[in-house]
XYZ file of C-alpha atoms in Angstrom:
683
model
C -0.009 0.009 0.028
C 3.006 2.281 0.673
C 3.895 2.088 -3.021
C 0.526 3.596 -4.074
C 0.813 7.314 -4.718
C -1.793 10.008 -3.886
C -2.233 10.463 -7.669
C -3.320 6.821 -8.112
C -5.751 7.160 -5.150
C -7.396 10.206 -6.793
C -7.625 8.365 -10.096
C -9.291 5.380 -8.435
C -11.806 7.802 -6.675
C -12.670 9.432 -9.963
C -13.211 5.999 -11.662
C -15.465 5.033 -8.748
C -17.538 8.156 -9.160
C -17.777 7.658 -12.843
C -18.872 4.088 -12.331
C -21.629 5.180 -9.794
C -22.777 7.883 -12.201
C -23.081 5.291 -15.086
C -25.067 3.017 -12.811
C -27.485 5.863 -11.942
C -27.835 6.732 -15.622
C -28.579 3.109 -16.466
C -31.272 2.990 -13.689
C -32.862 6.132 -15.099
C -32.715 4.651 -18.554
C -34.491 1.503 -17.399
C -37.145 3.631 -15.845
C -37.623 5.632 -19.071
C -37.438 2.569 -21.442
C -39.788 -0.183 -20.279
C -38.445 -2.528 -23.019
C -35.262 -2.919 -21.063
C -36.834 -5.312 -18.591
C -38.001 -7.625 -21.418
C -34.579 -8.682 -22.492
C -32.229 -7.876 -25.396
C -34.294 -9.764 -28.006
C -37.195 -7.388 -27.896
C -34.877 -4.304 -27.671
C -32.956 -5.449 -30.730
C -36.209 -6.196 -32.651
C -37.690 -2.748 -31.813
C -34.527 -0.968 -32.798
C -34.193 -2.960 -35.999
C -37.798 -2.291 -36.881
C -37.476 1.419 -36.235
C -34.303 1.681 -38.300
C -35.968 -0.240 -41.230
C -38.987 1.957 -41.154
C -36.987 5.180 -41.078
C -34.767 4.015 -43.934
C -37.811 2.909 -45.940
C -39.424 6.344 -45.592
C -36.193 8.056 -46.706
C -35.551 5.667 -49.616
C -39.205 6.141 -50.707
C -38.619 9.868 -50.942
C -35.477 9.106 -52.944
C -37.260 6.828 -55.384
C -40.334 9.063 -55.767
C -38.825 10.932 -58.879
C -38.264 7.627 -60.467
C -41.961 6.720 -60.032
C -42.942 10.123 -61.506
C -40.597 9.471 -64.515
C -42.353 6.126 -65.094
C -45.787 7.698 -64.809
C -45.040 10.351 -67.360
C -44.338 7.705 -70.015
C -46.950 6.534 -72.608
C -45.864 2.921 -73.119
C -49.202 1.451 -71.930
C -52.640 2.174 -73.184
C -54.640 3.097 -70.094
C -57.839 1.539 -71.586
C -56.204 -1.861 -71.824
C -54.679 -1.838 -68.372
C -56.629 -3.868 -65.733
C -54.832 -2.029 -62.880
C -53.172 1.297 -62.570
C -49.841 -0.236 -61.308
C -48.666 -0.802 -64.885
C -48.185 2.942 -65.487
C -45.715 3.055 -62.648
C -43.426 0.391 -64.126
C -40.389 0.810 -66.310
C -42.205 -0.530 -69.386
C -44.346 2.591 -69.488
C -41.311 4.493 -70.712
C -41.780 2.832 -74.108
C -40.032 0.011 -75.902
C -39.217 -1.404 -79.338
C -40.603 -4.853 -80.310
C -41.687 -7.088 -83.089
C -45.317 -7.592 -83.913
C -47.183 -10.075 -86.036
C -50.557 -9.758 -87.717
C -52.148 -13.162 -88.564
C -55.617 -13.139 -90.192
C -57.750 -15.472 -92.255
C -57.465 -14.589 -95.941
C -61.302 -14.291 -96.057
C -61.169 -11.318 -93.728
C -59.462 -9.463 -96.727
C -58.014 -6.643 -94.433
C -54.714 -6.880 -92.562
C -54.569 -4.601 -89.516
C -51.077 -3.581 -88.315
C -50.795 -1.901 -84.915
C -47.904 -0.971 -82.668
C -48.536 -0.985 -78.831
C -45.803 1.592 -78.690
C -43.537 3.280 -81.225
C -43.885 3.534 -85.028
C -43.930 0.811 -87.752
C -40.503 0.755 -89.290
C -39.711 -2.330 -91.349
C -40.724 -5.846 -92.358
C -38.924 -8.791 -90.847
C -37.069 -11.070 -93.184
C -39.137 -14.041 -94.295
C -41.887 -12.368 -92.272
C -44.601 -12.453 -95.031
C -46.322 -15.728 -95.762
C -49.400 -18.032 -95.743
C -50.179 -20.856 -93.418
C -52.478 -23.055 -95.471
C -55.545 -24.689 -93.930
C -54.689 -27.983 -92.237
C -51.252 -26.958 -91.305
C -50.004 -28.194 -87.929
C -48.667 -24.645 -87.109
C -51.328 -22.243 -88.022
C -50.012 -19.389 -85.916
C -46.513 -19.311 -87.411
C -45.140 -15.874 -88.239
C -42.028 -16.902 -90.189
C -41.460 -18.740 -93.418
C -39.288 -21.751 -92.562
C -39.304 -25.490 -93.271
C -40.281 -26.415 -89.709
C -43.534 -24.533 -90.072
C -44.382 -26.267 -93.387
C -45.325 -23.013 -95.059
C -42.732 -22.451 -97.661
C -44.793 -23.704 -100.652
C -47.738 -21.345 -100.167
C -45.534 -18.406 -99.103
C -43.414 -18.726 -102.188
C -46.383 -17.573 -104.293
C -46.547 -14.185 -102.558
C -45.109 -11.177 -104.417
C -42.826 -9.814 -101.666
C -41.977 -6.637 -103.616
C -45.554 -5.773 -104.227
C -46.438 -6.321 -100.450
C -43.415 -4.228 -99.375
C -44.530 -1.392 -101.637
C -48.028 -1.447 -100.043
C -46.435 -1.636 -96.646
C -44.179 1.383 -97.280
C -47.063 3.421 -98.736
C -49.737 2.658 -96.076
C -47.826 1.756 -92.857
C -44.280 2.974 -92.656
C -43.760 5.493 -89.950
C -47.342 5.140 -88.462
C -48.444 3.620 -85.196
C -51.223 1.628 -86.964
C -52.588 0.927 -90.425
C -54.477 -1.562 -92.515
C -54.405 -2.637 -96.119
C -56.453 -4.967 -98.296
C -55.229 -8.567 -98.987
C -55.480 -8.456 -102.821
C -55.182 -11.036 -105.399
C -52.414 -9.011 -106.974
C -50.215 -9.978 -104.043
C -49.977 -13.580 -105.051
C -48.921 -15.457 -108.147
C -51.942 -16.619 -110.408
C -50.653 -20.219 -110.053
C -51.901 -20.351 -106.410
C -55.591 -19.988 -107.418
C -57.693 -23.030 -106.737
C -55.298 -24.415 -104.091
C -55.737 -24.659 -100.306
C -53.333 -21.708 -99.883
C -56.263 -19.336 -100.783
C -58.872 -21.030 -98.659
C -60.830 -18.432 -96.649
C -59.474 -19.891 -93.398
C -55.863 -20.108 -94.472
C -53.821 -17.615 -92.539
C -52.014 -14.623 -94.053
C -49.345 -13.205 -91.778
C -47.140 -10.077 -91.732
C -44.306 -9.673 -89.210
C -42.991 -6.091 -88.708
C -40.881 -4.097 -86.211
C -42.264 -1.369 -83.999
C -39.530 1.142 -82.988
C -39.304 4.207 -80.771
C -38.306 7.546 -82.208
C -34.701 8.507 -81.613
C -35.807 11.534 -79.546
C -37.869 9.393 -77.318
C -35.020 6.905 -76.852
C -32.623 9.736 -75.966
C -35.083 11.031 -73.360
C -35.523 7.542 -72.004
C -31.724 7.108 -71.696
C -31.615 10.389 -69.697
C -34.507 9.271 -67.451
C -32.920 5.852 -66.932
C -29.604 7.468 -65.929
C -31.475 9.206 -63.093
C -33.323 5.977 -62.149
C -30.110 3.966 -62.193
C -28.245 6.433 -60.118
C -31.127 6.373 -57.604
C -31.126 2.589 -57.499
C -27.374 2.358 -57.007
C -27.673 4.918 -54.183
C -30.515 2.948 -52.609
C -28.517 -0.278 -52.836
C -25.411 1.308 -51.127
C -27.716 2.706 -48.392
C -29.279 -0.708 -47.905
C -25.903 -2.393 -47.669
C -24.743 0.225 -45.149
C -27.938 -0.278 -43.232
C -27.347 -4.065 -42.997
C -23.770 -3.455 -41.849
C -24.939 -0.818 -39.327
C -27.561 -3.114 -37.840
C -25.072 -6.000 -37.602
C -22.468 -3.874 -35.960
C -24.666 -2.010 -33.548
C -26.510 -5.241 -32.717
C -23.269 -6.968 -31.588
C -22.289 -3.878 -29.631
C -25.599 -3.507 -27.972
C -25.610 -7.181 -27.171
C -22.316 -6.960 -25.403
C -23.297 -3.734 -23.658
C -26.544 -5.250 -22.534
C -24.699 -8.385 -21.392
C -22.231 -6.255 -19.328
C -24.964 -4.192 -17.738
C -27.144 -7.181 -16.896
C -24.986 -9.793 -15.298
C -26.627 -13.046 -14.506
C -25.497 -16.432 -13.253
C -25.560 -17.616 -16.899
C -22.613 -15.340 -17.705
C -20.357 -17.594 -15.447
C -21.882 -20.938 -16.264
C -20.618 -23.659 -18.686
C -22.230 -26.793 -19.793
C -20.679 -30.223 -19.596
C -22.261 -33.261 -21.258
C -22.155 -36.426 -19.094
C -22.157 -39.532 -21.370
C -23.331 -42.877 -20.060
C -19.690 -44.192 -20.165
C -18.662 -41.184 -18.020
C -21.370 -41.765 -15.440
C -20.613 -45.563 -15.376
C -16.910 -44.818 -14.772
C -17.857 -42.599 -11.818
C -20.186 -45.180 -10.301
C -17.564 -47.901 -10.732
C -14.608 -45.968 -9.273
C -15.903 -43.115 -7.079
C -19.480 -43.719 -5.966
C -19.875 -45.045 -2.432
C -23.427 -46.110 -1.525
C -22.669 -46.244 2.095
C -21.234 -42.755 2.419
C -23.173 -40.433 4.710
C -23.146 -36.792 5.665
C -24.902 -35.585 8.799
C -26.538 -39.007 9.230
C -28.038 -38.832 5.676
C -26.835 -41.008 2.831
C -25.198 -39.123 -0.004
C -27.023 -39.610 -3.353
C -25.259 -40.306 -6.643
C -25.875 -36.842 -7.827
C -24.511 -35.251 -4.563
C -21.307 -37.355 -4.717
C -20.889 -36.620 -8.427
C -21.247 -32.847 -7.784
C -18.580 -32.966 -5.135
C -16.253 -35.070 -7.424
C -16.785 -32.686 -10.358
C -16.198 -29.573 -8.235
C -12.888 -30.936 -6.980
C -11.663 -32.234 -10.284
C -12.651 -29.189 -12.357
C -11.310 -26.633 -9.933
C -7.859 -28.407 -10.059
C -8.007 -28.859 -13.800
C -8.917 -25.165 -14.558
C -6.294 -24.020 -11.988
C -3.561 -25.991 -13.650
C -4.677 -24.652 -17.025
C -4.638 -21.079 -15.758
C -1.093 -21.476 -14.459
C -0.012 -23.060 -17.684
C -1.472 -20.215 -19.692
C 0.014 -17.626 -17.362
C 3.464 -19.191 -17.626
C 3.605 -20.105 -21.301
C 0.601 -18.869 -23.178
C 0.054 -19.699 -26.893
C 1.507 -18.316 -30.114
C -1.617 -16.111 -30.658
C -1.474 -14.882 -27.092
C 2.138 -14.091 -27.315
C 1.633 -11.978 -30.405
C -1.149 -10.112 -28.595
C 0.985 -9.821 -25.415
C -1.944 -11.579 -23.543
C 0.139 -13.558 -20.999
C 2.454 -12.401 -18.326
C 5.255 -10.021 -19.198
C 7.292 -11.749 -16.515
C 6.782 -15.189 -18.116
C 7.734 -13.739 -21.507
C 10.872 -12.160 -19.947
C 11.981 -15.433 -18.416
C 11.519 -17.282 -21.733
C 13.434 -14.753 -23.866
C 15.952 -13.363 -21.343
C 19.649 -14.201 -21.858
C 20.691 -12.286 -18.663
C 22.316 -13.774 -15.594
C 20.903 -16.363 -13.286
C 20.199 -13.635 -10.677
C 18.007 -11.674 -13.160
C 16.018 -14.821 -14.049
C 15.532 -15.543 -10.383
C 14.235 -12.140 -9.803
C 11.748 -12.451 -12.766
C 10.654 -15.872 -11.386
C 10.001 -14.271 -8.028
C 7.865 -11.578 -9.609
C 5.986 -14.193 -11.583
C 5.312 -16.152 -8.409
C 4.087 -13.016 -6.814
C 1.717 -12.300 -9.715
C 0.460 -15.862 -9.627
C -0.170 -15.655 -5.855
C -2.254 -12.541 -6.258
C -4.375 -14.075 -9.023
C -7.915 -15.105 -8.081
C -8.213 -18.831 -7.619
C -10.649 -20.942 -9.646
C -13.716 -21.622 -7.521
C -16.957 -23.306 -8.508
C -20.078 -21.687 -6.881
C -22.643 -24.316 -7.911
C -23.357 -27.334 -9.997
C -26.792 -28.275 -11.298
C -27.682 -31.401 -13.233
C -30.028 -32.177 -16.124
C -31.415 -35.789 -15.918
C -32.525 -38.379 -18.372
C -36.153 -37.561 -17.643
C -37.389 -36.406 -21.051
C -40.242 -39.098 -21.086
C -41.358 -37.852 -17.698
C -41.321 -34.271 -18.800
C -43.438 -35.122 -21.935
C -45.955 -37.021 -19.728
C -46.205 -33.983 -17.375
C -46.831 -31.668 -20.317
C -49.535 -33.902 -21.710
C -51.046 -34.079 -18.156
C -51.133 -30.207 -17.988
C -52.745 -30.083 -21.461
C -55.380 -32.544 -20.354
C -56.154 -30.549 -17.220
C -56.471 -27.340 -19.363
C -58.874 -29.116 -21.652
C -60.854 -30.635 -18.733
C -59.919 -34.158 -19.903
C -59.767 -35.691 -16.556
C -60.030 -39.343 -17.625
C -56.934 -38.751 -19.723
C -55.200 -36.977 -16.861
C -55.685 -40.004 -14.547
C -54.431 -42.225 -17.255
C -51.273 -40.180 -17.590
C -50.834 -40.114 -13.798
C -51.014 -43.859 -13.796
C -48.225 -44.018 -16.457
C -46.097 -41.731 -14.241
C -46.607 -43.882 -11.153
C -45.601 -46.998 -13.051
C -42.471 -45.169 -14.323
C -41.498 -44.024 -10.912
C -42.065 -47.324 -9.146
C -40.115 -49.311 -11.705
C -36.506 -49.462 -10.340
C -34.863 -49.785 -13.762
C -36.831 -46.821 -15.168
C -36.245 -44.769 -11.947
C -32.495 -45.458 -12.212
C -32.654 -44.146 -15.803
C -34.696 -41.054 -14.810
C -32.254 -40.151 -12.129
C -29.156 -40.424 -14.249
C -27.394 -37.107 -14.776
C -26.787 -36.358 -18.565
C -25.540 -32.828 -18.253
C -23.894 -30.549 -15.655
C -24.326 -26.733 -15.485
C -21.238 -25.490 -13.696
C -21.267 -21.900 -12.332
C -17.927 -20.340 -11.467
C -17.373 -17.376 -9.177
C -15.362 -15.297 -11.672
C -15.421 -14.691 -15.355
C -11.678 -15.480 -15.462
C -12.366 -19.139 -14.535
C -15.352 -19.197 -16.966
C -13.168 -17.943 -19.734
C -10.338 -20.394 -18.901
C -12.870 -23.270 -19.016
C -13.941 -22.364 -22.459
C -10.284 -21.881 -23.650
C -9.352 -25.242 -21.940
C -11.960 -27.063 -24.150
C -10.330 -25.535 -27.229
C -6.859 -26.722 -26.097
C -8.163 -30.224 -25.670
C -8.590 -30.432 -29.492
C -5.633 -31.737 -31.399
C -5.052 -28.817 -33.734
C -5.051 -26.326 -30.865
C -2.544 -28.499 -28.829
C -0.335 -28.864 -31.877
C 0.196 -24.997 -32.038
C 1.204 -24.601 -28.372
C 4.923 -23.810 -27.643
C 4.870 -26.124 -24.693
C 3.034 -29.469 -24.612
C -0.440 -28.978 -22.997
C -1.298 -31.438 -20.283
C -4.659 -32.929 -21.241
C -6.394 -34.008 -18.070
C -9.362 -36.333 -18.684
C -12.497 -35.996 -16.651
C -14.162 -39.361 -15.785
C -11.928 -41.030 -18.317
C -13.120 -38.750 -21.190
C -11.803 -35.554 -22.808
C -13.388 -32.439 -21.403
C -15.544 -30.179 -23.534
C -17.075 -27.108 -21.926
C -19.584 -25.003 -23.827
C -21.156 -21.605 -22.774
C -24.490 -22.316 -21.070
C -27.622 -20.430 -22.015
C -30.202 -19.171 -19.592
C -32.341 -21.911 -17.908
C -35.497 -20.420 -19.283
C -34.179 -20.701 -22.786
C -33.414 -24.550 -22.499
C -35.898 -27.063 -23.948
C -35.382 -29.644 -21.158
C -37.447 -32.281 -22.929
C -35.039 -32.307 -25.986
C -31.855 -32.804 -24.032
C -31.647 -36.441 -25.197
C -31.759 -35.661 -28.860
C -28.140 -35.631 -29.994
C -25.744 -37.156 -32.532
C -27.251 -39.589 -34.996
C -30.688 -39.137 -33.551
C -30.557 -35.478 -34.204
C -29.092 -35.819 -37.638
C -31.767 -38.323 -38.727
C -34.464 -36.027 -37.533
C -33.030 -33.048 -39.445
C -32.751 -35.240 -42.620
C -36.359 -36.401 -42.199
C -37.579 -32.823 -41.783
C -35.610 -31.699 -44.877
C -37.123 -34.519 -47.016
C -40.688 -33.754 -45.821
C -40.271 -30.021 -46.534
C -38.667 -30.771 -49.908
C -41.647 -32.993 -50.749
C -44.133 -30.252 -49.806
C -42.269 -27.811 -52.032
C -42.455 -30.320 -55.005
C -46.180 -30.663 -54.611
C -46.546 -26.851 -54.285
C -44.339 -26.398 -57.348
C -46.418 -28.801 -59.530
C -49.809 -27.462 -58.390
C -48.797 -23.735 -58.788
C -47.174 -24.296 -62.150
C -50.239 -26.164 -63.385
C -52.704 -23.403 -62.424
C -50.340 -20.535 -63.464
C -49.796 -22.130 -66.900
C -53.518 -22.476 -67.254
C -54.031 -18.827 -66.453
C -51.246 -17.815 -68.832
C -52.675 -19.979 -71.576
C -56.099 -18.284 -71.261
C -54.498 -14.862 -71.435
C -52.557 -15.888 -74.446
C -55.664 -17.262 -76.144
C -57.808 -14.161 -75.500
C -55.381 -11.259 -75.747
C -56.348 -7.687 -75.297
C -57.774 -6.356 -78.557
C -58.976 -2.946 -79.838
C -62.454 -4.117 -80.552
C -63.685 -0.728 -81.821
C -60.977 -0.767 -84.468
C -61.927 -4.286 -85.473
C -65.593 -3.465 -85.952
C -64.722 -0.202 -87.799
C -62.443 -1.998 -90.262
C -64.172 -5.252 -90.866
C -67.844 -4.489 -90.116
C -70.323 -6.370 -88.086
C -71.173 -9.109 -90.545
C -67.518 -10.017 -91.239
C -66.621 -10.043 -87.477
C -69.672 -12.290 -86.721
C -68.676 -14.705 -89.597
C -65.148 -15.065 -88.319
C -66.303 -15.213 -84.750
C -68.204 -18.347 -85.967
C -65.171 -19.731 -87.567
C -63.107 -19.181 -84.400
C -65.822 -20.898 -82.380
C -66.045 -23.909 -84.695
C -62.273 -24.302 -84.793
C -61.965 -24.113 -80.995
C -64.790 -26.576 -80.339
C -64.420 -29.074 -83.092
C -60.895 -28.953 -84.362
C -58.869 -28.365 -81.210
C -58.154 -24.744 -81.628
C -55.278 -25.005 -84.147
C -55.942 -21.550 -85.693
C -54.837 -18.373 -83.886
C -57.539 -16.167 -82.411
C -57.739 -12.786 -84.075
C -60.046 -11.197 -81.595
C -63.265 -11.641 -83.681
C -65.052 -14.011 -81.307
C -63.774 -12.162 -78.234
C -65.005 -8.713 -79.565
C -68.215 -10.164 -80.859
C -69.151 -11.776 -77.492
C -68.016 -8.757 -75.511
C -70.341 -6.569 -77.564
C -73.248 -8.951 -77.076
C -72.539 -9.100 -73.319
C -72.700 -5.278 -73.079
C -75.936 -5.160 -75.009
C -77.558 -7.781 -72.892
C -76.250 -6.480 -69.524
C -74.285 -8.641 -67.140
C -77.332 -9.970 -65.187
C -79.178 -11.295 -68.263
C -75.849 -12.495 -69.796
C -74.611 -14.501 -66.834
C -77.614 -15.181 -64.562
C -80.240 -15.760 -67.328
C -77.726 -17.475 -69.521
C -77.903 -15.083 -72.295
C -74.520 -16.336 -73.563
C -76.219 -19.501 -74.635
C -78.041 -17.618 -77.429
C -77.528 -19.270 -80.843
C -76.449 -17.402 -83.969
C -76.593 -18.323 -87.573
C -73.246 -18.962 -89.106
C -71.776 -20.718 -92.040
C -69.652 -23.862 -91.114
C -66.591 -25.105 -92.915
C -68.782 -27.025 -95.385
C -70.456 -23.792 -96.463
C -73.718 -24.781 -94.699
C -75.705 -22.470 -92.497
C -76.084 -23.755 -88.872
C -77.068 -22.238 -85.543
C -74.473 -22.372 -82.888
C -73.967 -20.849 -79.383
C -70.927 -18.828 -80.424
C -70.461 -17.096 -77.078
C -71.150 -20.086 -74.766
C -67.723 -21.459 -75.281
C -66.009 -18.068 -74.926
C -67.954 -17.289 -71.699
C -67.057 -20.675 -70.235
C -63.379 -20.131 -71.115
C -63.576 -16.492 -69.835
C -65.072 -17.642 -66.473
C -62.516 -20.581 -66.266
C -59.704 -18.158 -66.752
C -61.031 -15.813 -64.074
C -61.540 -18.803 -61.744
C -57.978 -20.028 -62.430
C -56.560 -16.618 -61.589
C -58.457 -16.394 -58.304
C -58.030 -20.000 -57.335
C -54.224 -19.594 -57.765
C -54.216 -16.719 -55.218
C -56.051 -18.821 -52.620
C -53.897 -21.920 -53.367
C -50.765 -19.990 -52.655
C -52.255 -18.685 -49.354
C -53.357 -22.270 -48.387
C -50.014 -23.757 -49.349
C -48.092 -21.064 -47.420
C -50.291 -21.702 -44.350
C -49.901 -25.452 -44.584
C -46.099 -25.214 -45.128
C -45.790 -22.823 -42.170
C -47.711 -25.178 -39.868
C -45.907 -28.244 -40.954
C -42.469 -26.589 -40.799
C -43.108 -25.542 -37.273
C -44.228 -29.146 -36.405
C -41.125 -30.564 -38.074
C -38.638 -28.347 -36.306
C -40.421 -29.168 -32.997
C -39.890 -32.846 -33.824
C -36.272 -32.296 -34.697
C -35.665 -31.322 -31.034
C -33.583 -28.137 -30.844
C -31.757 -27.634 -27.475
C -32.899 -24.032 -26.877
C -35.843 -21.831 -27.545
C -33.740 -19.321 -29.455
C -32.324 -21.877 -31.743
C -35.769 -23.316 -32.390
C -37.180 -19.919 -33.176
C -34.335 -19.035 -35.516
C -34.739 -22.284 -37.473
C -38.528 -21.793 -37.672
C -38.300 -18.125 -39.031
C -35.556 -19.018 -41.465
C -37.164 -22.164 -42.855
C -40.644 -20.671 -43.119
C -39.215 -17.573 -44.901
C -37.253 -19.822 -47.304
C -40.220 -22.001 -48.203
C -42.621 -19.140 -48.567
C -40.243 -17.165 -50.572
C -39.916 -20.141 -52.898
C -43.667 -20.180 -53.360
C -44.500 -16.460 -53.667
C -41.198 -15.163 -55.066
C -39.118 -17.482 -57.167
C -41.908 -19.844 -58.341
C -44.207 -17.147 -59.667
C -41.399 -15.485 -61.506
C -40.457 -18.830 -63.008
C -44.119 -19.400 -64.157
C -44.174 -15.982 -65.900
C -40.741 -16.572 -67.473
C -40.545 -17.203 -71.250
C -38.580 -20.414 -71.461
C -39.209 -21.269 -75.166
C -36.993 -18.521 -76.570
C -39.789 -17.010 -78.770
């Protein structure tokens, strides 16, 4: 004490006052923030949620100009949009694409329209005829695989190009007559000129250069905004990760519990048998009461572990490891003794100082040891008993109590129930706790191999020692303590297989319904019906609506739909009103049409279209509910599976549940729907 100066005493007093001030501030903080008493998990969740909401609000303001840029475009026709969200997408800025007009020759007029941009040029081999009976009636290119070269060779390409340039070039839409002058006279009388043979023209729709330049400028702003948002999001993730770790350590320091000084030691059956064979004395008594196996095991472990950790602390203090030597983590006196080349007297002085430092070091002491027993079956029965009482199932309760009585009165089962399987060892200091964790690392071969001096590996109950940091008792799932090793691995594998099977079933079902919905949309595309009626007239549209109906119903729908039946039936529905059309079955009205044999018949043209229309609507709505149902089932089953896997702690179980449920539902609602909408045929 005489070596301590007044300056050191003042410094210690200032530190003490600062510590007391920090404790008062912490107390005030707890009073102001009620979340503090609920643990670090809720605090971290609240802080993360607040940060994400704030960043979302800021990034929304940053991306608002991009949304306005999209909305100012004219890429979509508002009349054809089912929802308003399309005008806020990037496609609304306009685009260049290739279009194909495919009409029956009998309709005599080819209508060319660009959804955006102007008509610029014909596609090579993009003018031709698909003769009646061809397997590919909706082809838009002349090639051998489409079996349309023979009829297409009779078309006068130069004459059609001249008409195209005169009537359509540079316009957003046009139409021209399909005239006999367009084909070679040799084609007359063949199936190529059948009224239901398909004449097709494939052409390009391109944006104006000024519009493209404006779009490039707009996209530069959008791209810069997206890059900035991405950088901010990455920084947010890094910030949350870093602050979460710091907050966790800060909270751990400010809220010290027994769990901060406790390690966990698994006691295998062989270790317990070794103890019973070599150390357990059934006749040993204390204060006239026989010592139980657990009590004698506690005393034995206390004695052995204290000696073991004490030797390890001395070893580390004297020698350390290469990593500690680089960091200067072990005693400067021990390092001086190892590296000094001075006289024997100097080394002796250093050893004396080292001994003095070792003598002042706090000894390893164990405060308490608590055991977990092989009683998972008893815990499960007790939980079932509690559930039965809660549900007023008293007969079941008595049945479970009878099972518990039989288990307790059976000596063999009782011996198994009272066998310790794990020890929770609480030290008096964090130095001893840290040393126990470090000792477990040194037991491993690669850690021992890197030590300067051979580490003395002392077995405990004839087995290598492995300490792990213990979690809080309330976080432990005591009924799952027995699930380890191969048992745990088999359960995990089974859960993965069941989850994978559910995803396969979900994949097949969603793909089926989504493909059906897409097929309906492809069959009945959005058409400008007013333009069709203006160009072709009512009688022509009704005639070819009948042709489309006959082809769909009797010939499998080989011919492409040109919008005639769709526009005709939609006009009839508007005239009849929805109530009469659907409820009174006005769509079953029959119309006089000419069939393929040139005979007049009466057919319910709109019945098939209405059925297909309602089926498509039902498919779209059913798919939404199927996804919801599958997500719910997957969530419930995944939770059940992870409960059956048997995680050791509540926090681990909750982490696996949230991660697995998110991954499975993201597969359903994210990846799978994008895969359904993808164009995988390259056309």
